[in-house]
């Protein structure tokens, strides 16, 4: 398992001296650099997440709290596929808090943490933010389940014009606990409609599909 010290050395690209503390589920791949995530398929993500939404990024802001730099992203909710943690049944917007970001004091980049740009559409697996748990401003904010694994970018196929979801981990490595093997991870291309159906089936307790 990845030790906190080795995480700071190998997975942070720090251009600031501000301290930062993070808890995450990562493993170290022997002889490999960068982040390796413990694999979660769509069923795992759906069960872990309390909110699954298709959304459009509106804006990003950064904030220093207790010596940590956070990026808060506002999304317009287009479709709500699952919701057990939102205060309103059909919110128009949600705020996602993730560690790292850029501001005038410096840059904190964290492997595996997604970055969002205004105007882009995504499908996000979300849960209540617990960092920093004692900060009143964090109330009602969400964070992405398993970071890159819980982030799907929505694209349109140039030939068929079908909406396609691409998981952020398609460019990273994932660790399979059952086989103790590391492989290239992510759903590189899955129709948004199929992803939606997988989430609905998982929410209803149906069996899993390969992913």
PDB file of C-alpha atoms in Angstrom, residues 11-82:
ATOM      1  CA  UNK A  11       2.341  11.841  -6.985  1.00  0.00           C
ATOM      2  CA  UNK A  12       2.285  15.548  -6.145  1.00  0.00           C
ATOM      3  CA  UNK A  13       3.634  18.135  -8.509  1.00  0.00           C
ATOM      4  CA  UNK A  14       3.989  20.974  -6.025  1.00  0.00           C
ATOM      5  CA  UNK A  15       4.796  24.530  -6.985  1.00  0.00           C
ATOM      6  CA  UNK A  16       3.943  25.873  -3.562  1.00  0.00           C
ATOM      7  CA  UNK A  17       5.171  25.204  -0.055  1.00  0.00           C
ATOM      8  CA  UNK A  18       1.686  25.100   1.432  1.00  0.00           C
ATOM      9  CA  UNK A  19       1.097  21.899   3.443  1.00  0.00           C
ATOM     10  CA  UNK A  20      -1.649  19.546   2.335  1.00  0.00           C
ATOM     11  CA  UNK A  21      -3.184  16.425   3.804  1.00  0.00           C
ATOM     12  CA  UNK A  22      -5.112  13.855   1.851  1.00  0.00           C
ATOM     13  CA  UNK A  23      -6.704  10.479   2.391  1.00  0.00           C
ATOM     14  CA  UNK A  24      -7.262   8.249  -0.603  1.00  0.00           C
ATOM     15  CA  UNK A  25      -7.319   4.651  -1.707  1.00  0.00           C
ATOM     16  CA  UNK A  26      -4.202   4.134  -3.796  1.00  0.00           C
ATOM     17  CA  UNK A  27      -1.652   1.408  -4.233  1.00  0.00           C
ATOM     18  CA  UNK A  28       1.927   1.614  -5.375  1.00  0.00           C
ATOM     19  CA  UNK A  29       2.780  -0.301  -8.515  1.00  0.00           C
ATOM     20  CA  UNK A  30       6.256  -1.836  -8.141  1.00  0.00           C
ATOM     21  CA  UNK A  31       8.714  -0.115 -10.435  1.00  0.00           C
ATOM     22  CA  UNK A  32       6.077   2.276 -11.766  1.00  0.00           C
ATOM     23  CA  UNK A  33       5.645   5.993 -11.449  1.00  0.00           C
ATOM     24  CA  UNK A  34       2.449   7.933 -10.984  1.00  0.00           C
ATOM     25  CA  UNK A  35      -0.871   6.967  -9.472  1.00  0.00           C
ATOM     26  CA  UNK A  36      -2.436   3.517  -9.543  1.00  0.00           C
ATOM     27  CA  UNK A  37      -6.063   3.313  -8.434  1.00  0.00           C
ATOM     28  CA  UNK A  38      -7.782   0.302  -6.923  1.00  0.00           C
ATOM     29  CA  UNK A  39     -10.255  -0.732  -9.594  1.00  0.00           C
ATOM     30  CA  UNK A  40     -13.933   0.123  -9.172  1.00  0.00           C
ATOM     31  CA  UNK A  41     -16.390  -0.814 -11.913  1.00  0.00           C
ATOM     32  CA  UNK A  42     -19.678   0.966 -12.577  1.00  0.00           C
ATOM     33  CA  UNK A  43     -21.495  -1.179 -10.015  1.00  0.00           C
ATOM     34  CA  UNK A  44     -18.913  -0.406  -7.329  1.00  0.00           C
ATOM     35  CA  UNK A  45     -19.021   3.296  -8.158  1.00  0.00           C
ATOM     36  CA  UNK A  46     -22.814   3.376  -8.082  1.00  0.00           C
ATOM     37  CA  UNK A  47     -22.963   1.618  -4.721  1.00  0.00           C
ATOM     38  CA  UNK A  48     -20.309   3.908  -3.216  1.00  0.00           C
ATOM     39  CA  UNK A  49     -21.696   7.144  -4.620  1.00  0.00           C
ATOM     40  CA  UNK A  50     -24.680   8.863  -3.070  1.00  0.00           C
ATOM     41  CA  UNK A  51     -25.226  11.049  -6.120  1.00  0.00           C
ATOM     42  CA  UNK A  52     -24.777  10.256  -9.810  1.00  0.00           C
ATOM     43  CA  UNK A  53     -25.417  13.152 -12.154  1.00  0.00           C
ATOM     44  CA  UNK A  54     -24.915  14.238 -15.707  1.00  0.00           C
ATOM     45  CA  UNK A  55     -23.837  17.847 -15.472  1.00  0.00           C
ATOM     46  CA  UNK A  56     -22.230  20.783 -17.244  1.00  0.00           C
ATOM     47  CA  UNK A  57     -19.339  22.682 -15.693  1.00  0.00           C
ATOM     48  CA  UNK A  58     -20.187  26.316 -15.040  1.00  0.00           C
ATOM     49  CA  UNK A  59     -17.194  27.759 -13.182  1.00  0.00           C
ATOM     50  CA  UNK A  60     -14.200  27.012 -10.944  1.00  0.00           C
ATOM     51  CA  UNK A  61     -13.014  28.864  -7.868  1.00  0.00           C
ATOM     52  CA  UNK A  62     -10.113  28.138  -5.526  1.00  0.00           C
ATOM     53  CA  UNK A  63      -9.930  28.580  -1.784  1.00  0.00           C
ATOM     54  CA  UNK A  64      -7.311  28.134   0.916  1.00  0.00           C
ATOM     55  CA  UNK A  65      -8.666  26.547   4.086  1.00  0.00           C
ATOM     56  CA  UNK A  66      -6.538  25.448   7.030  1.00  0.00           C
ATOM     57  CA  UNK A  67      -3.444  25.646   4.838  1.00  0.00           C
ATOM     58  CA  UNK A  68      -4.926  23.495   2.057  1.00  0.00           C
ATOM     59  CA  UNK A  69      -5.780  24.598  -1.480  1.00  0.00           C
ATOM     60  CA  UNK A  70      -9.165  23.439  -2.765  1.00  0.00           C
ATOM     61  CA  UNK A  71     -10.941  23.834  -6.086  1.00  0.00           C
ATOM     62  CA  UNK A  72     -14.705  24.293  -5.925  1.00  0.00           C
ATOM     63  CA  UNK A  73     -16.507  23.654  -9.196  1.00  0.00           C
ATOM     64  CA  UNK A  74     -20.115  24.621  -9.842  1.00  0.00           C
ATOM     65  CA  UNK A  75     -22.090  22.369 -12.183  1.00  0.00           C
ATOM     66  CA  UNK A  76     -25.490  22.779 -13.791  1.00  0.00           C
ATOM     67  CA  UNK A  77     -27.371  19.506 -13.291  1.00  0.00           C
ATOM     68  CA  UNK A  78     -28.693  18.144 -16.588  1.00  0.00           C
ATOM     69  CA  UNK A  79     -29.876  14.731 -15.379  1.00  0.00           C
ATOM     70  CA  UNK A  80     -29.943  13.167 -11.921  1.00  0.00           C
ATOM     71  CA  UNK A  81     -29.399   9.410 -12.147  1.00  0.00           C
ATOM     72  CA  UNK A  82     -29.133   8.718  -8.417  1.00  0.00           C
TER      73      UNK A  82
END
